[in-house]
Amino acid sequence: MAAIPLISARNLTKIYAMGGEEVRALDGVSLTINSGDYVAVTGASGSGKSTFMNLLGALDRPTSGHLSVGGEDLSEIEPGNLAGFRNQMVGFVFQQFNLLARTTAVDNVALPLLYAGIDSAERREKAIACLKLLGLGDRLGHHPSQLSGGQQQRVAIARALVNDPSILLADEPTGALDTQTSTEIMAVFDKLNADGITIILVTHEQEVADHARRQLVFRDGRVLEDRS
Amino acid sequence: MNLWASVQVALIALRVNAMRSALAMLGVIIGVASVIVLVSISEGTKAAVEAQISRFGTNLLIVRPGSSIFGGRRGGAGSATPMNDSDALAIRDEISGVSGVSGEVSTGASVIAGNVNWPTRIQGVNAEFFDVRDWILDEGRLFDEDEDSASRRLAVVGQTIVAEVFDGASPVGQTLRVGGVPFEVIGTVEGKGQTSFGSDQDDIVFAPLSTVRSRLGASRTPTVRGAVSTIYVDVGPGERIDNVILDIQDLLRLRRGIEPGADDDFSVASLAEFIRARNETESQLGLLLAVGAAIVLLVGGIGIMNIMLVSVTERTREIGLRLAIGARPGDIRNQFLIESVILCLIGGVIGLGVGISGTLIYAEVGQLEIAVNPLIILLAIGASVLVGIFFGLYPAHRASKLNPIEALRFE
């Protein structure tokens, strides 16, 4: 099967106006990422790596240039359809987990399905399946406060996966975890990628970046290095 | 995202901050409760007034002499030349639309039966009086026109007299000494209870007008033959009361020789209007209180809005996350709107309970008959939902407009 690019960016530019000054967060980035890739995005803070991730996840829109993800042209997509794109195409994993407090693991994982309009029985079934996949079959009814950091991040990964997205976007997924737990979480990512899901993760830790097959190094809104 | 799921999300959020939610509700609770209490009491008062009017007879007109003027000095109400028997007859015979007329004189006297002595009021009335004032015969009979003209010493007594003077036994056929004059009790009338002014209407003895005037000296005036203090006029059903009033005024001006342009020296009052006028101030007060209650509700709504804004700020990260995993801005808006409506609805239901209990307690303490109108339940629920929507809209809108990236970074 020929590698059809899952993500294709052409001359992608994002300019923020900050205090009357223009900041070129992304300055003409062109690249492609294939389906099944495992990409680490690194760079100093302010290098544009987070902006790149936000554009990939349709949390933000480019100022100019083209970005297509999974055949959808994100620079053209209607604002009203962005939610659907985020719901179906990508799954987000955050540094701070961002789980809803006082809400069980199952309900946290089922949340994206709620917005996909899936009925409650199916939501629960899928959420439980996802949690089991991540080894949390015995923590279904636990609240985030009753879970360790690594377990919370695994719940968050389960939530990102529950809607079968094409791409997993992880922003510093190990930033809040100790070394041993980080290793566990990275093992989870490695396995998921081996199962076929495209993973793009932002990190500033080289050990984490080394798990990926491809590393993009950003500086001043441009791709400085693209190593495979 | 369906409604039930949104409701569940909202309930969880409210439970998480139970104390804060309860305090935010307090304004709505107090507002709804006071609206219910005030509307119920005001409605109850209105119903009581209407009942009173119909008890008195809505078709009743009261004709009284007005103020006399001697050289610029006004004599006060009732000081003008009294009405007399022939005025009453003229009204009955010459005014169309009148179905009954009775003069009235009254005096206070002690009545004695057996060894009981009881000070009461003696009313001398014409035979038609009982129809005109809606006194219903309880036992025995009433006196007729001939007995009235013949100044017979007959008495018809009220229920208080039966109870106090005759110890509850039937007084018909008994002798009642009124101010030293023996009267034969021929009948009793059904009780009417207290007036709204608190006087006992049943503490009364009725006797033929001419008898009371000649034997007991009531309304004896040297200048006027056959004087009466008041003439009661019953307007027939379906007749225009205001037209009858105008006709009586014209007739009496003529009979009393009042020149065109001069003021009437008598009054023709409709009792229903009198009672309504007296209660108008009360209902205006009720309206004022209802406005006050509405303001409380408004302030309660502002409290809700405040708490919702706090909640939106506090949950900025949560909103960012929801947006990132596929919530549409509309979903976020609905979530907060539903939360606000539920908050108000719970407050409204509690307020409803408090308001109904308050009304019932008020009715119990004040010995009033106040029914809580079922419509008020709809009103309370509707008002709370409206407050929830109105004051929840802005916070909900603000939540839905959050930028997901900034929201996710929010500390």
CSV table of N, CA and C in Angstrom, one decimal, chain A residues 26 36 52 58 80-81 100 120 132-133 136 144 164 168 182 199 204:
chain,number,residue,atom,x,y,z
A,26,LEU,N,4.1,30.1,13.8
A,26,LEU,CA,4.5,29.2,12.8
A,26,LEU,C,4.8,30.0,11.5
A,36,GLY,N,0.2,5.9,10.4
A,36,GLY,CA,1.0,4.9,11.2
A,36,GLY,C,2.3,5.4,11.7
A,52,PHE,N,1.7,24.1,16.4
A,52,PHE,CA,1.6,23.1,15.4
A,52,PHE,C,0.6,22.0,15.8
A,58,ALA,N,-7.1,20.9,15.3
A,58,ALA,CA,-8.2,21.8,15.0
A,58,ALA,C,-8.7,22.6,16.2
A,80,GLY,N,-18.3,25.3,12.3
A,80,GLY,CA,-19.2,24.5,13.0
A,80,GLY,C,-18.9,23.0,12.9
A,81,ASN,N,-18.0,22.6,11.9
A,81,ASN,CA,-17.7,21.2,11.8
A,81,ASN,C,-16.4,20.9,12.5
A,100,LEU,N,-12.2,14.9,34.5
A,100,LEU,CA,-13.2,15.6,35.3
A,100,LEU,C,-13.2,15.0,36.7
A,120,SER,N,-26.3,5.7,25.9
A,120,SER,CA,-25.5,5.5,27.2
A,120,SER,C,-25.0,4.1,27.4
A,132,LYS,N,-10.1,-1.4,29.8
A,132,LYS,CA,-9.5,-2.8,30.0
A,132,LYS,C,-8.3,-2.9,29.1
A,133,LEU,N,-8.4,-2.3,27.9
A,133,LEU,CA,-7.2,-2.4,27.0
A,133,LEU,C,-6.0,-1.7,27.6
A,136,LEU,N,-6.9,-1.1,33.1
A,136,LEU,CA,-7.6,-0.5,34.2
A,136,LEU,C,-8.9,-1.1,34.4
A,144,PRO,N,-10.8,10.2,39.7
A,144,PRO,CA,-9.4,10.6,39.5
A,144,PRO,C,-8.6,10.7,40.8
A,164,ASP,N,-12.1,5.8,18.5
A,164,ASP,CA,-11.3,5.3,17.4
A,164,ASP,C,-10.7,6.4,16.4
A,168,LEU,N,-3.4,10.2,17.4
A,168,LEU,CA,-3.3,10.5,18.9
A,168,LEU,C,-2.4,11.7,19.0
A,182,SER,N,6.7,7.3,33.6
A,182,SER,CA,6.9,7.8,32.2
A,182,SER,C,7.2,6.6,31.3
A,199,ILE,N,0.8,8.4,16.0
A,199,ILE,CA,1.0,9.2,17.3
A,199,ILE,C,1.9,10.3,17.0
A,204,HIS,N,9.8,17.7,25.6
A,204,HIS,CA,11.1,18.3,25.6
A,204,HIS,C,12.2,17.3,26.2
